[in-house]
Short mmCIF file of C-alpha atoms in Angstrom, two decimals:
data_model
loop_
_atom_site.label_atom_id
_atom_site.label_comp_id
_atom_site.label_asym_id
_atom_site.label_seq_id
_atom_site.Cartn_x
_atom_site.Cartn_y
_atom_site.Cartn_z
CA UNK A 1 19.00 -3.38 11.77
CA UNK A 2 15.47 -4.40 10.78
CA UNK A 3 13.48 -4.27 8.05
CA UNK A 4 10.23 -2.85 6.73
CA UNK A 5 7.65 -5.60 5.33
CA UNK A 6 5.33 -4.02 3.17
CA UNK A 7 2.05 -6.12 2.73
CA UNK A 8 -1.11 -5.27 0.08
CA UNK A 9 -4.11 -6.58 1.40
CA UNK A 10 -5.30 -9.61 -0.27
CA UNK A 11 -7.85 -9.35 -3.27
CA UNK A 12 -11.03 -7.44 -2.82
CA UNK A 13 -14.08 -7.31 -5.65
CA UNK A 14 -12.99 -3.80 -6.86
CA UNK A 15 -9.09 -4.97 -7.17
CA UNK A 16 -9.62 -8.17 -9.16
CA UNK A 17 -12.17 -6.19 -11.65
CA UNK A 18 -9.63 -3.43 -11.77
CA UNK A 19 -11.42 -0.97 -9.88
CA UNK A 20 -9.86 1.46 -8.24
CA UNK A 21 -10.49 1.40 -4.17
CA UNK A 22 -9.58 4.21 -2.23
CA UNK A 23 -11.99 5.20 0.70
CA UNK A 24 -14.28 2.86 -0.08
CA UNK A 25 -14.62 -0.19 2.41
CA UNK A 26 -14.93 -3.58 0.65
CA UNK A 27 -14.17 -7.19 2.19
CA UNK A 28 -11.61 -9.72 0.92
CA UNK A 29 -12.92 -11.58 -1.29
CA UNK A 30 -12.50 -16.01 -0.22
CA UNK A 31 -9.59 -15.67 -2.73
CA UNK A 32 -7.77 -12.84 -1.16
CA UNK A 33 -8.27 -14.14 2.15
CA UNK A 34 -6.74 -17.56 1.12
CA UNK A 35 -3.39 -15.72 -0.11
CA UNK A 36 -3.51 -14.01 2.91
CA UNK A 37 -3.49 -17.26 4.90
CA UNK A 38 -0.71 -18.27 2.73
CA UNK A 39 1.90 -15.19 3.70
CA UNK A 40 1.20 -16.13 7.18
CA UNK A 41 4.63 -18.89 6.95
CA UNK A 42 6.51 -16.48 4.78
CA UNK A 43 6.14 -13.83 7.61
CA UNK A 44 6.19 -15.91 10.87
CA UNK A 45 10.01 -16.14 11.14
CA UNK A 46 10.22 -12.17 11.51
CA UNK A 47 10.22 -10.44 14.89
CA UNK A 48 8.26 -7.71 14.13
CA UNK A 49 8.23 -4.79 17.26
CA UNK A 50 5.45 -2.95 15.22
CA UNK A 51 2.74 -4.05 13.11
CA UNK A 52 1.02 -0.40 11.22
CA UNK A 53 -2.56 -1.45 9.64
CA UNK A 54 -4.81 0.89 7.59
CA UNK A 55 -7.58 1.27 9.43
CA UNK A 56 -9.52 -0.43 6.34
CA UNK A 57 -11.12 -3.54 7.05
CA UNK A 58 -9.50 -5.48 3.81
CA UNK A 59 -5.71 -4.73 5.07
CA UNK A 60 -7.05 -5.04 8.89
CA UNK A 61 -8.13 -8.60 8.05
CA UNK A 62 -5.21 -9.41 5.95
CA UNK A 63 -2.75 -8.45 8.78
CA UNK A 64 -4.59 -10.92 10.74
CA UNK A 65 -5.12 -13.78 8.41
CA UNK A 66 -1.09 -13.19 7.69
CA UNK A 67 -0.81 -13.58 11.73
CA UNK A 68 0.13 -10.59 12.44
CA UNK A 69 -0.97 -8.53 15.28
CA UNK A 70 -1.75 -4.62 14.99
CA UNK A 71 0.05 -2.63 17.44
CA UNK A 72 -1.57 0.40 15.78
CA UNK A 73 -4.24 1.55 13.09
CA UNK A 74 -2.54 3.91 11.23
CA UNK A 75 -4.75 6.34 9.25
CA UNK A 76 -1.69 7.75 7.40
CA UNK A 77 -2.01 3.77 5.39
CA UNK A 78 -4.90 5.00 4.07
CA UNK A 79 -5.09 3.99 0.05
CA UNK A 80 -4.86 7.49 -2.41
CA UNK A 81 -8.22 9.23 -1.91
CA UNK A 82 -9.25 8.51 -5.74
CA UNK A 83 -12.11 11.52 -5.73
CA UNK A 84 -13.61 11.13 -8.86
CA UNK A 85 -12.19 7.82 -10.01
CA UNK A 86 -13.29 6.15 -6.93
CA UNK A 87 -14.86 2.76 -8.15
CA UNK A 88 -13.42 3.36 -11.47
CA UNK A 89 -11.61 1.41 -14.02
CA UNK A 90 -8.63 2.31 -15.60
CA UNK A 91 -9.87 2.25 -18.96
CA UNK A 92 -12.97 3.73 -18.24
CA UNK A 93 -11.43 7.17 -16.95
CA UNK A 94 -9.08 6.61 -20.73
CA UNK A 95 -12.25 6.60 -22.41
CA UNK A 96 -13.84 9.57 -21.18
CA UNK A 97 -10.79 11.66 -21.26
CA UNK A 98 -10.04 10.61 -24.72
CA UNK A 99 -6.67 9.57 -23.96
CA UNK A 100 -4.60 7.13 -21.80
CA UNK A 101 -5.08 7.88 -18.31
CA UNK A 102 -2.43 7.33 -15.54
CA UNK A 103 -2.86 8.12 -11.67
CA UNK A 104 0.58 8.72 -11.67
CA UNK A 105 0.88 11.44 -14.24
CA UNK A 106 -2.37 12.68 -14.44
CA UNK A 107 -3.60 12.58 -10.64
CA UNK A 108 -7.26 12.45 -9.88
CA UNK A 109 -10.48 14.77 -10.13
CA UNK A 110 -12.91 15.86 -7.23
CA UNK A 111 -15.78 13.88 -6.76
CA UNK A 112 -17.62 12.93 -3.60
CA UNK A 113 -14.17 13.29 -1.82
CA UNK A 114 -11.47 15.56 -2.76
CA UNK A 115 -9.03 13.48 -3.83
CA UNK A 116 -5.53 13.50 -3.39
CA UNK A 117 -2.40 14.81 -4.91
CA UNK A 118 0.51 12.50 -4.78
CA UNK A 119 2.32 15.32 -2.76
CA UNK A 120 -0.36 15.44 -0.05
CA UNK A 121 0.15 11.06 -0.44
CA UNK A 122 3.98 11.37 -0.25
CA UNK A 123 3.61 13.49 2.78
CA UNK A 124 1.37 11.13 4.63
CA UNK A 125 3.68 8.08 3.57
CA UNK A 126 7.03 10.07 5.17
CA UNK A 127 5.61 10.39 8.47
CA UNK A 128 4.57 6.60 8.19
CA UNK A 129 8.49 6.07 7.27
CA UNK A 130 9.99 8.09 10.37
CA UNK A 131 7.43 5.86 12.81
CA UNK A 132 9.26 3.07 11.51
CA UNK A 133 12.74 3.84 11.46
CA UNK A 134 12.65 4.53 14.48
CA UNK A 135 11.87 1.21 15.30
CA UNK A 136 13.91 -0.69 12.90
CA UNK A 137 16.94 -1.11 15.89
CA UNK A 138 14.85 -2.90 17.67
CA UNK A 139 13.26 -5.14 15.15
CA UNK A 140 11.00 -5.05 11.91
CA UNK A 141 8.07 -2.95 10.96
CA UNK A 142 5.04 -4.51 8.93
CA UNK A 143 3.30 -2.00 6.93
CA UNK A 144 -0.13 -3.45 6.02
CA UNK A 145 -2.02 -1.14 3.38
CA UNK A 146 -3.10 -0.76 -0.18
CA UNK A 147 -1.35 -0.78 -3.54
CA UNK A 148 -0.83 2.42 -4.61
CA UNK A 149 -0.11 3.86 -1.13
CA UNK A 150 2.59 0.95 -0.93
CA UNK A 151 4.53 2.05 -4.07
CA UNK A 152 4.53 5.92 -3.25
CA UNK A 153 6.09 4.84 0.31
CA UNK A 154 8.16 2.57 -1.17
CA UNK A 155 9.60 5.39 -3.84
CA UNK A 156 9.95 7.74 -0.67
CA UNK A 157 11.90 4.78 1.32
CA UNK A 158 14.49 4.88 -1.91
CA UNK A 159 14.67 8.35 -1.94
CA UNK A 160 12.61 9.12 -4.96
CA UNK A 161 9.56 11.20 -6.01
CA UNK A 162 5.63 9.68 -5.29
CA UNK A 163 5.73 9.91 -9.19
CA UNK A 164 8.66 6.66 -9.19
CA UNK A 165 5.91 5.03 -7.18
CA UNK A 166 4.34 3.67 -10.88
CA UNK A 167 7.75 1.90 -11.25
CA UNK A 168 6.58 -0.84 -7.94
CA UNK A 169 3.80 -3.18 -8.94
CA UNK A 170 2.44 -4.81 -5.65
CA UNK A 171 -0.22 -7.63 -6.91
CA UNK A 172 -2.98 -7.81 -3.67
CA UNK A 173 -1.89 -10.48 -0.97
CA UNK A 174 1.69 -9.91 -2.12
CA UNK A 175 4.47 -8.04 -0.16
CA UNK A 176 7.88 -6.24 -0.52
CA UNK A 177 10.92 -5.87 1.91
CA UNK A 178 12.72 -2.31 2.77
CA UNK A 179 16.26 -2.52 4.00
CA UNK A 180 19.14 -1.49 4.17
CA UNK A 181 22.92 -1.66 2.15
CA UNK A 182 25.94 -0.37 3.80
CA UNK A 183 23.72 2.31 5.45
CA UNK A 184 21.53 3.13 2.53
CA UNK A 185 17.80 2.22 1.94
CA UNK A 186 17.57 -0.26 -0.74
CA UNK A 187 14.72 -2.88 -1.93
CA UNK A 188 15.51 -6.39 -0.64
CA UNK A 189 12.58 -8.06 -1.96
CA UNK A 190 9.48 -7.39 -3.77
CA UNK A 191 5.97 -8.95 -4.99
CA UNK A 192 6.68 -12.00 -2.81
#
């Protein structure tokens, strides 16, 4: 049975500053495209039978810097629709809420999108998860997408809430492998 490679796209201006990117659609920066050169090896010795991108240009360009070829632009990869927060730090939403802040716990705020609840996120992720197993007989999947997207579908691959998502750092340009263990989804590697 095959495997799901899940891959962040390599660092962008917003994600090294700590900005959170959603909808917005920002290059790699030289540095992220570099460690996306660099999984190319790591990933070459795969036979992947489906290759899901987000249809953002810093994961599209990542797949391909990493060698892989899109078989489809997925729109379901699409990173957490921030609303509000979109283009914000961390610790600049703490600040003006007066206390610490956490996307996971405290979701998001309309702004000039709607935002999204990690339900509505969850839901996109588990129809991006049966698309792949129904591949995996045949092969592996690569997943090319965002951070927080990444760790929500990777909580929903074990089983657990979009909430357990906070639980999966993914650094950008780094990526994480979905299997299996006697039958049951497990993590087989992660932030490689």
């Amino acid at each position: 049975m095959g495997e799901i490679v899940v891959l962040r796209h390599g660092q962008t201006e917003w994600s090294r500053n700590g900005q959170h990117t959603g909808l917005t659609d920002l290059p790699l920066l030289p540095e992220g495209e570099d460690k996306a050169r660099a999984q190319a090896p790591h990933l070459a010795g795969r036979r992947f039978v489906e290759v899901r991108v987000s249809p953002m240009q810093r994961a599209r360009r990542t797949a391909e810097l990493a060698g892989l070829t899109a078989t489809d632009v997925d729109p379901d990869l699409l990173e957490v629709d921030y609303g509000g927060y979109e283009g914000r730090t961390t610790a600049e939403i703490s600040d003006e809420l007066g206390h610490e802040w956490s996307v996971w716990r405290d979701g998001v705020v309309p702004g000039a999108t709607p935002g999204e609840t990690l339900a509505q996120v969850a839901e996109r992720v588990d129809r991006v998860l049966a698309r792949a197993r129904a591949r995996l007989d045949d092969g592996d999947v690569a997943l090319v997408a965002h951070g927080h997207v990444l760790r929500i579908l990777t909580a929903r691959w074990l089983g657990l809430g979009p909430e357990s998502g906070a639980l999966f750092a993914l650094p950008a340009g780094a990526f994480g492998v979905l299997g299996h263990e006697h039958a049951r989804p497990v993590l087989t590697g992660w932030g490689l």
